[in-house]
Amino acid sequence: MSDRPMIEIESVSKWYESFRVLSDCTTAVGRGEVVVVCGPSGSGKSTLIKCVNGLEPYQEGRILVEGVEVGAKGTNLPELRAGIGMVFQHFELYPHLSVLENITLAQRQVLKRSKAEADERGRALLARVGLAEKERQMPADLSGGQQQRVAIARALALDPKAMLFDEPTSALDPEMIHEVLAVMSELAAEGMTMMVVTHEMGFARRVANRVVFMDEGRIVEDVETEAFFTAPESERGRDFLSKILNH
Amino acid sequence: MDVILPNLGFLLSGLATTAVLALISIVAGTVLGIVLGTLRYTSVPVLGQAAAIYIEFTRGIPLLVFLFLFYFALPALGGYKVSAYVAAAQGFSFFIGAYLAEDFRSGLRSVRPQLKQAARASGLTETQVFRHIVLPIALRRIIPTLFNQYVRLFKFTSVASVIGVSELTGRAMLVNAREFAPIAIIVTLALTYLVCCLALSSIGRALSHRFTVRT
Ligand SMILES: Nc1ncnc2c1ncn2[C@@H]1O[C@H](COP(=O)(O)OP(=O)(O)OP(=O)(O)O)[C@@H](O)[C@H]1O
Ligand SMILES: [Mg+2]
């Protein structure tokens, strides 16, 4: 395949009515790369990653996933989304389905796998995130950390080429953050392409190749991880780092 | 008891008519409620508004007048004949359907947009999101409301006696006309409805317990 990045975001702008949430955002995520997106609350981080799989529309610019333009009229969004896993702050497990059914639903409906095949893949992934014995439980019976690991397994079940994470640990008690970050670090080590919105700066520093720092809908910095942590280019980046590292 | 026992067979077959009438209306009304509620929920142009008008209209009309509509007015208008039983089944189904539609709609709306977004993110189409996520969650959540409506409908069926359906109340009144023992007959009649309604709501409770959606 080509050297072209997996995800290309080119001069993207987005408005809610007259409010400009994203202003001329440009960045890219290469194959196997891990990019952490951070920035103050309301800076547009969630909006940006939701544009990547077309959950949010944008009005200007282009986003390409493996060369396919997300916002183009003819793009088959369900198909595009099936190739990109997404993990949310509040897990969003289907409350009426068991843990295993949560992981098999899209495999069966979207990828048209047989029940046996989907179950097998689901069980393997549950084992991988350390929850093999939970397959029959309902999501509400699991802790937050366990639910989030199920959500990661659910996303991985479609064999995605990239994963998007929107503050996957922000809703978790401190003792559960680690178990989720451990799964994510492992994924990164295996070469998964990842775009991660997070305030876990320890994780960012250890795992990310690059850091994108956003403020007021703009990408203010887009630099190598070490560069961001040792010498942020912008005043706002410095400010943000000092606040988040010293709180 | 000596007025009830000799007429037991006659009354029990009235109860059977009541039960079948209720069951038909529950099934048909539920299907109608799901369809109308979904049209309202998705706000399909034209059809959604038509559903809204139908629901408003029906909810503003007394049940008995609604039955008259199906027994006298519509057949006169359309030039067809209909038995009292069929007219009652139609009237009850369409009547309860309008109420159930609003219950279904609020059940559908109780599903958080973020959950739908997560389902979409995994590649499900809008139809699949509705079919596999929104509808099953909504159905489970409204089981208690649904069964309240079913209990109401069960009691409503007694109104069918007015247009001459030979159901439980109609037959009880016939027995009373013959025997003239209003206390025994009407107390028995009331208790029979009560027991049936209690049974129906306990089924509802059991189902709602079995299918509860915990978040
Ligand atoms: N549906 C919407 N309609 C209008 N404004 C919105 C909508 N969703 C988000 N916004 C606004 O867009 C801006 C960016 O929101 P976004 O959720 O992307 O920020 P964020 O960086 O993810 O913040 P947080 O760290 O709090 O999650 C915020 O000012 C928010 O209030
Ligand atoms: Mg956010």
Coordinates of C-alpha atoms and ligand atoms in Angstrom, one line a residue:
Chain A
M1 CA 0.0 0.0 0.0
S2 CA 1.0 3.6 -0.2
D3 CA 2.8 5.7 2.3
R4 CA -0.2 8.0 2.6
P5 CA -1.4 8.4 6.2
M6 CA -4.4 6.4 7.4
I7 CA -6.3 9.4 8.5
E8 CA -5.8 12.8 6.8
I9 CA -7.6 15.9 8.2
E10 CA -7.2 18.9 5.8
S11 CA -8.3 22.4 6.8
V12 CA -11.5 21.2 8.4
S13 CA -13.9 23.7 9.8
K14 CA -17.3 23.0 11.5
W15 CA -20.1 25.2 12.7
Y16 CA -23.0 24.6 15.1
E17 CA -25.3 27.3 13.7
S18 CA -23.1 30.3 13.8
F19 CA -20.7 29.0 16.4
R20 CA -17.5 27.8 14.9
V21 CA -16.4 24.6 16.8
L22 CA -13.5 23.7 14.5
S23 CA -11.4 26.2 12.7
D24 CA -9.1 25.1 9.9
C25 CA -7.9 21.9 11.5
T26 CA -5.1 20.1 9.7
T27 CA -3.4 16.9 10.9
A28 CA -2.8 13.3 10.0
V29 CA -2.4 9.9 11.6
G30 CA -0.1 7.5 9.9
R31 CA -0.3 3.8 9.9
G32 CA 0.5 2.4 13.3
E33 CA 0.8 5.8 14.7
V34 CA -0.6 6.9 18.1
V35 CA -1.7 10.5 18.3
V36 CA -3.0 12.0 21.5
V37 CA -5.4 14.9 21.3
C38 CA -5.6 17.1 24.3
G39 CA -6.7 20.6 25.2
P40 CA -9.1 22.4 27.5
S41 CA -12.7 21.5 27.9
G42 CA -14.8 22.7 25.0
S43 CA -11.8 23.1 22.7
G44 CA -13.4 20.7 20.1
K45 CA -11.5 17.5 20.7
S46 CA -14.6 15.2 20.7
T47 CA -16.0 17.0 17.7
L48 CA -12.8 16.5 15.8
I49 CA -12.6 12.8 16.3
K50 CA -16.3 12.3 15.7
C51 CA -15.7 14.0 12.3
V52 CA -13.2 11.3 11.5
N53 CA -15.9 8.5 11.3
G54 CA -18.6 10.8 10.1
L55 CA -20.6 10.9 13.4
E56 CA -20.4 14.7 13.1
P57 CA -20.6 16.4 9.7
Y58 CA -18.1 19.2 8.8
Q59 CA -18.7 22.1 6.5
E60 CA -15.3 22.9 5.1
G61 CA -12.1 21.0 4.3
R62 CA -11.6 17.2 3.8
I63 CA -11.1 14.2 5.9
L64 CA -9.7 11.1 4.3
V65 CA -9.6 7.6 5.8
E66 CA -7.4 5.4 3.7
G67 CA -8.0 7.8 0.9
V68 CA -11.8 7.7 1.2
E69 CA -13.4 11.1 1.8
V70 CA -15.6 10.9 4.9
G71 CA -17.8 13.9 4.0
A72 CA -18.3 13.1 0.3
K73 CA -21.9 12.4 -0.8
G74 CA -21.3 8.9 -2.1
T75 CA -19.4 7.6 0.9
N76 CA -20.9 4.6 2.5
L77 CA -20.6 5.7 6.1
P78 CA -21.7 2.5 7.8
E79 CA -19.0 0.6 5.9
L80 CA -16.4 3.3 6.6
R81 CA -17.3 3.2 10.3
A82 CA -17.2 -0.5 10.5
G83 CA -13.5 -0.2 9.7
I84 CA -12.8 2.2 12.5
G85 CA -13.3 1.3 16.2
M86 CA -14.5 3.9 18.6
V87 CA -14.5 4.0 22.4
F88 CA -16.5 6.6 24.3
Q89 CA -16.1 8.3 27.7
H90 CA -19.3 6.6 29.1
F91 CA -18.7 3.2 27.5
E92 CA -22.1 3.1 25.7
L93 CA -22.6 -0.6 26.1
Y94 CA -26.0 -1.8 24.9
P95 CA -27.8 -2.2 28.3
H96 CA -30.3 -4.9 27.1
L97 CA -27.6 -7.2 25.7
S98 CA -25.1 -9.5 27.6
V99 CA -21.4 -8.7 27.5
L100 CA -20.9 -11.3 24.7
E101 CA -23.9 -10.1 22.7
N102 CA -22.5 -6.6 22.9
I103 CA -19.4 -7.8 21.1
T104 CA -21.2 -10.0 18.6
L105 CA -24.0 -7.7 17.4
A106 CA -22.1 -5.7 14.8
Q107 CA -20.0 -8.7 13.8
R108 CA -23.2 -10.5 12.8
Q109 CA -25.2 -7.5 11.5
V110 CA -22.4 -5.6 9.7
L111 CA -19.8 -8.2 8.9
K112 CA -22.5 -11.0 8.5
R113 CA -20.4 -13.4 10.5
S114 CA -22.1 -16.6 11.7
K115 CA -23.1 -16.8 15.3
A116 CA -20.4 -19.4 16.0
E117 CA -17.7 -17.3 14.3
A118 CA -18.8 -14.1 16.1
D119 CA -19.0 -15.9 19.5
E120 CA -15.6 -17.3 19.0
R121 CA -14.1 -14.0 18.1
G122 CA -16.0 -12.4 21.0
R123 CA -14.7 -14.9 23.5
A124 CA -11.1 -14.5 22.3
L125 CA -11.3 -10.7 22.7
L126 CA -12.9 -11.0 26.2
A127 CA -10.1 -13.2 27.2
R128 CA -7.6 -10.7 25.8
V129 CA -9.1 -7.9 27.9
G130 CA -9.1 -10.2 30.9
L131 CA -12.9 -10.7 31.2
A132 CA -13.3 -14.2 29.8
E133 CA -15.6 -15.2 32.7
K134 CA -18.0 -12.3 32.3
E135 CA -19.5 -13.1 28.9
R136 CA -23.0 -13.9 30.3
Q137 CA -23.2 -10.9 32.6
M138 CA -25.1 -7.7 31.8
P139 CA -23.1 -4.5 31.4
A140 CA -24.7 -3.0 34.5
D141 CA -23.2 -5.7 36.6
L142 CA -19.6 -4.7 35.7
S143 CA -17.4 -2.0 37.1
G144 CA -16.7 1.0 35.0
G145 CA -13.2 -0.3 34.1
Q146 CA -14.6 -3.6 33.1
Q147 CA -17.3 -2.0 31.0
Q148 CA -14.8 0.1 29.2
R149 CA -12.7 -3.0 28.5
V150 CA -15.8 -4.7 27.0
A151 CA -16.3 -1.6 24.9
I152 CA -12.7 -1.9 23.6
A153 CA -13.3 -5.6 22.8
R154 CA -16.6 -4.6 21.0
A155 CA -14.7 -2.2 18.8
L156 CA -11.8 -4.6 18.1
A157 CA -14.3 -7.4 17.1
L158 CA -14.7 -5.8 13.7
D159 CA -11.0 -6.0 13.1
P160 CA -10.7 -2.2 12.7
K161 CA -7.7 -0.6 10.9
A162 CA -7.8 2.3 13.3
M163 CA -9.2 3.1 16.7
L164 CA -10.6 6.4 18.0
F165 CA -10.8 7.0 21.8
D166 CA -12.8 9.9 23.3
E167 CA -11.6 10.3 26.9
P168 CA -11.8 6.6 27.6
T169 CA -10.8 6.9 31.3
S170 CA -12.4 10.2 32.3
A171 CA -15.5 8.6 33.8
L172 CA -13.5 6.0 35.7
D173 CA -12.4 5.8 39.3
P174 CA -8.6 6.2 39.6
E175 CA -8.0 2.5 40.5
M176 CA -9.7 1.5 37.2
I177 CA -7.9 3.9 34.9
H178 CA -4.9 1.7 34.9
E179 CA -6.6 -1.4 33.6
V180 CA -8.0 0.4 30.7
L181 CA -4.7 2.2 29.8
A182 CA -2.9 -1.1 30.0
V183 CA -5.2 -2.6 27.3
M184 CA -4.7 0.6 25.2
S185 CA -0.9 0.5 25.6
E186 CA -0.9 -3.1 24.5
L187 CA -2.9 -2.3 21.4
A188 CA -0.5 0.5 20.6
A189 CA 2.4 -1.8 21.0
E190 CA 0.8 -4.2 18.5
G191 CA 0.8 -1.4 15.9
M192 CA -2.8 -0.3 16.0
T193 CA -3.4 3.2 14.5
M194 CA -4.9 5.2 17.3
M195 CA -6.3 8.7 17.8
V196 CA -6.8 9.2 21.5
V197 CA -8.5 12.2 23.2
T198 CA -7.2 12.0 26.8
H199 CA -5.9 14.0 29.7
E200 CA -3.8 11.1 30.9
M201 CA -0.5 12.7 30.3
G202 CA 1.6 9.8 31.6
F203 CA -0.1 7.6 29.0
A204 CA 0.5 10.2 26.3
R205 CA 4.1 10.5 27.1
R206 CA 4.7 6.8 27.2
V207 CA 2.6 5.7 24.2
A208 CA 1.9 8.6 21.8
N209 CA 4.1 9.3 18.8
R210 CA 2.6 12.8 18.5
V211 CA 0.5 15.2 20.5
V212 CA -2.1 17.4 19.0
F213 CA -3.0 20.3 21.3
M214 CA -6.3 22.1 20.6
D215 CA -7.7 25.3 21.9
E216 CA -10.9 27.1 20.9
G217 CA -11.4 24.8 17.9
R218 CA -7.9 25.2 16.5
I219 CA -5.0 22.8 16.4
V220 CA -2.5 24.9 18.2
E221 CA 0.3 22.3 18.3
D222 CA 1.0 19.2 16.4
V223 CA 4.4 17.9 17.5
E224 CA 6.4 14.9 18.5
T225 CA 5.5 13.7 22.0
E226 CA 8.8 14.6 23.7
A227 CA 8.8 18.0 22.1
F228 CA 5.3 18.7 23.5
F229 CA 6.3 17.7 27.0
T230 CA 9.7 19.3 27.1
A231 CA 9.2 22.5 25.1
P232 CA 5.6 23.3 24.1
E233 CA 5.8 25.9 21.3
S234 CA 2.7 27.9 22.3
E235 CA 1.9 29.9 25.4
R236 CA -1.4 28.1 25.7
G237 CA 0.2 24.7 25.4
R238 CA 2.7 25.6 28.2
D239 CA -0.2 26.9 30.3
F240 CA -2.3 23.8 29.7
L241 CA 0.6 21.5 30.6
S242 CA 1.5 23.3 33.7
K243 CA -2.1 23.1 34.9
I244 CA -2.6 19.5 34.1
L245 CA 0.7 18.3 35.4
N246 CA 0.5 20.2 38.7
H247 CA -3.0 19.7 39.7
Chain B
M1 CA -74.7 -18.5 44.4
D2 CA -77.9 -20.1 43.4
V3 CA -78.4 -17.5 40.7
I4 CA -74.8 -17.8 39.5
L5 CA -74.4 -21.6 39.3
P6 CA -77.3 -22.3 36.9
N7 CA -76.0 -19.6 34.6
L8 CA -72.3 -20.4 35.0
G9 CA -71.8 -21.9 31.5
F10 CA -73.6 -18.9 29.9
L11 CA -71.4 -16.4 31.9
L12 CA -68.2 -18.3 31.3
S13 CA -68.7 -18.2 27.6
G14 CA -69.3 -14.4 28.0
L15 CA -66.0 -14.2 29.8
A16 CA -64.3 -16.1 27.0
T17 CA -65.7 -13.6 24.5
T18 CA -64.4 -10.8 26.7
A19 CA -61.0 -12.4 26.9
V20 CA -60.7 -13.0 23.1
L21 CA -62.0 -9.5 22.3
A22 CA -59.4 -8.1 24.7
L23 CA -56.6 -10.2 23.3
I24 CA -57.3 -9.3 19.7
S25 CA -57.5 -5.6 20.6
I26 CA -54.3 -5.8 22.6
V27 CA -52.4 -7.4 19.8
A28 CA -53.8 -5.2 17.0
G29 CA -53.5 -2.1 19.2
T30 CA -49.9 -2.8 20.1
V31 CA -48.9 -3.3 16.5
L32 CA -50.7 -0.1 15.6
G33 CA -49.1 1.7 18.6
I34 CA -45.6 0.6 17.5
V35 CA -46.2 1.8 13.9
L36 CA -47.8 5.1 14.9
G37 CA -45.2 5.7 17.7
T38 CA -42.4 5.0 15.3
L39 CA -43.8 7.4 12.7
R40 CA -44.0 10.0 15.4
Y41 CA -40.5 9.2 16.8
T42 CA -38.8 9.4 13.4
S43 CA -41.0 12.4 12.4
V44 CA -41.4 11.0 8.9
P45 CA -42.8 13.9 6.8
V46 CA -46.6 13.7 6.1
L47 CA -47.1 10.2 7.7
G48 CA -45.7 11.5 11.0
Q49 CA -48.1 14.4 11.0
A50 CA -51.0 12.2 10.0
A51 CA -50.1 9.9 12.9
A52 CA -50.1 12.9 15.3
I53 CA -53.5 14.1 14.1
Y54 CA -55.0 10.6 14.4
I55 CA -53.6 10.3 17.9
E56 CA -55.0 13.7 19.0
F57 CA -58.3 13.0 17.4
T58 CA -58.8 9.6 19.0
R59 CA -57.7 10.7 22.4
G60 CA -60.3 13.5 22.3
I61 CA -63.2 11.2 21.8
P62 CA -65.1 9.1 24.4
L63 CA -64.7 5.4 24.0
L64 CA -68.4 4.7 23.5
V65 CA -68.7 7.4 20.8
F66 CA -65.6 5.8 19.2
L67 CA -67.4 2.4 19.2
F68 CA -70.5 4.0 17.6
L69 CA -68.2 5.4 15.0
F70 CA -67.1 1.8 14.0
Y71 CA -70.5 0.2 14.4
F72 CA -72.8 2.8 12.9
A73 CA -71.0 5.7 11.2
L74 CA -68.2 4.1 9.2
P75 CA -70.4 1.3 7.9
A76 CA -73.0 3.8 6.8
L77 CA -70.4 5.9 5.2
G78 CA -68.7 3.0 3.4
G79 CA -71.8 1.1 2.7
Y80 CA -70.8 -2.1 4.4
K81 CA -72.2 -4.3 7.2
V82 CA -70.3 -5.2 10.3
S83 CA -71.1 -7.3 13.3
A84 CA -71.1 -5.7 16.7
Y85 CA -68.2 -8.0 17.7
V86 CA -66.0 -7.0 14.8
A87 CA -66.9 -3.3 15.2
A88 CA -65.9 -3.6 18.9
A89 CA -62.6 -5.3 18.0
Q90 CA -61.8 -2.5 15.5
G91 CA -62.9 0.3 17.8
F92 CA -60.9 -1.0 20.8
S93 CA -57.8 -1.7 18.7
F94 CA -57.8 1.7 17.1
F95 CA -58.6 3.4 20.4
I96 CA -55.9 1.8 22.5
G97 CA -53.5 2.1 19.6
A98 CA -53.6 5.8 19.9
Y99 CA -52.7 5.7 23.5
L100 CA -50.0 3.1 23.1
A101 CA -48.5 5.1 20.3
E102 CA -47.6 7.9 22.7
D103 CA -46.2 5.4 25.2
F104 CA -44.1 3.8 22.5
R105 CA -42.8 7.2 21.3
S106 CA -41.7 8.2 24.8
G107 CA -40.0 4.8 25.2
L108 CA -38.2 5.3 21.9
R109 CA -37.1 8.7 23.0
S110 CA -35.8 7.4 26.3
V111 CA -32.8 5.9 24.5
R112 CA -29.9 8.2 24.9
P113 CA -28.5 9.8 21.7
Q114 CA -25.0 8.8 22.7
L115 CA -26.0 5.1 22.7
K116 CA -27.3 5.4 19.2
Q117 CA -24.1 7.2 18.2
A118 CA -22.1 4.3 19.6
A119 CA -24.2 1.8 17.6
R120 CA -23.7 3.9 14.5
A121 CA -20.0 4.1 15.1
S122 CA -19.8 0.3 14.9
G123 CA -21.2 0.4 11.3
L124 CA -24.9 -0.3 12.0
T125 CA -27.2 1.5 9.6
E126 CA -30.0 3.7 10.9
T127 CA -32.5 0.9 10.4
Q128 CA -30.3 -1.6 12.3
V129 CA -29.8 0.9 15.1
F130 CA -33.5 1.2 15.4
R131 CA -34.2 -2.5 15.1
H132 CA -31.4 -3.9 17.4
I133 CA -30.9 -1.1 19.9
V134 CA -33.6 1.6 20.1
L135 CA -36.7 -0.6 19.7
P136 CA -35.8 -3.5 22.1
I137 CA -34.7 -1.0 24.8
A138 CA -37.9 1.0 24.4
L139 CA -40.1 -2.1 24.5
R140 CA -38.5 -3.4 27.7
R141 CA -38.7 0.0 29.4
I142 CA -42.4 0.5 28.7
I143 CA -43.6 -3.0 29.7
P144 CA -45.2 -1.6 32.9
T145 CA -47.0 1.2 31.1
L146 CA -48.0 -1.2 28.4
F147 CA -49.7 -3.5 30.9
N148 CA -51.4 -0.7 32.6
Q149 CA -53.0 0.1 29.2
Y150 CA -53.9 -3.5 28.7
V151 CA -55.6 -3.6 32.1
R152 CA -57.5 -0.5 31.1
L153 CA -58.5 -2.1 27.8
F154 CA -59.7 -5.2 29.5
K155 CA -62.1 -3.2 31.6
F156 CA -63.1 -1.1 28.5
T157 CA -64.4 -4.2 26.8
S158 CA -67.5 -4.1 29.0
V159 CA -68.6 -1.0 27.0
A160 CA -69.1 -3.4 24.0
S161 CA -72.2 -4.6 25.7
V162 CA -73.8 -1.3 24.7
I163 CA -73.6 -2.1 21.0
G164 CA -74.9 -5.6 21.7
V165 CA -71.7 -7.7 21.9
S166 CA -72.6 -10.7 24.1
E167 CA -69.5 -10.5 26.3
L168 CA -69.3 -10.9 30.1
T169 CA -71.1 -7.7 31.1
G170 CA -73.8 -8.1 28.5
R171 CA -74.5 -11.6 29.6
A172 CA -74.5 -10.7 33.3
M173 CA -77.1 -8.1 32.6
L174 CA -79.2 -10.6 30.7
V175 CA -79.0 -13.0 33.6
N176 CA -79.9 -10.2 36.0
A177 CA -83.0 -9.3 33.8
R178 CA -84.1 -12.9 34.1
E179 CA -83.3 -13.6 37.8
F180 CA -83.3 -10.1 39.2
A181 CA -80.5 -10.6 41.8
P182 CA -78.4 -7.4 41.2
I183 CA -76.2 -7.7 44.3
A184 CA -75.0 -11.3 43.7
I185 CA -74.7 -10.8 39.9
I186 CA -73.0 -7.5 39.9
V187 CA -70.6 -8.3 42.7
T188 CA -69.6 -11.5 40.9
L189 CA -69.2 -9.5 37.7
A190 CA -67.0 -6.9 39.4
L191 CA -64.9 -9.6 41.1
T192 CA -64.4 -11.4 37.8
Y193 CA -63.0 -8.3 36.2
L194 CA -60.9 -7.6 39.2
V195 CA -59.3 -11.1 39.2
C196 CA -58.6 -10.9 35.5
C197 CA -57.0 -7.5 35.8
L198 CA -54.9 -8.6 38.8
A199 CA -53.7 -11.6 36.7
L200 CA -52.9 -9.3 33.8
S201 CA -50.9 -6.9 35.8
S202 CA -49.0 -9.7 37.5
I203 CA -48.0 -11.0 34.1
G204 CA -46.8 -7.4 33.4
R205 CA -44.8 -7.3 36.6
A206 CA -43.2 -10.7 35.9
L207 CA -42.2 -9.6 32.3
S208 CA -41.0 -6.3 33.4
H209 CA -38.8 -7.9 36.0
R210 CA -37.5 -10.5 33.5
F211 CA -36.7 -7.8 30.9
T212 CA -35.7 -4.9 33.0
V213 CA -33.0 -2.7 31.5
R214 CA -30.5 -1.7 34.1
T215 CA -28.0 1.1 33.3
Ligands
LIG1 N1 -24.6 19.6 19.5 C1 -24.0 20.8 19.8 N2 -24.6 22.0 19.5 C2 -24.0 23.1 19.8 N3 -22.8 23.3 20.4 C3 -22.1 22.1 20.6 C4 -22.7 20.8 20.4 N4 -21.8 19.9 20.7 C5 -20.7 20.6 21.2 N5 -20.9 21.9 21.2 C6 -19.9 22.9 21.5 O1 -18.8 22.7 20.8 C7 -17.6 23.0 21.5 C8 -16.7 21.8 21.4 O2 -17.3 20.7 22.0 P1 -16.5 19.3 22.2 O3 -17.4 18.4 22.9 O4 -15.9 18.9 20.9 O5 -15.3 19.8 23.2 P2 -14.2 18.9 23.9 O6 -12.9 19.5 23.6 O7 -14.4 17.5 23.6 O8 -14.6 19.2 25.4 P3 -14.6 18.2 26.7 O9 -13.1 18.1 27.2 O10 -15.4 18.9 27.7 O11 -15.1 16.9 26.3 C9 -18.1 23.3 22.9 O12 -18.1 24.7 23.1 C10 -19.5 22.7 23.0 O13 -20.3 23.5 23.9
MG2 MG -15.1 15.8 24.7

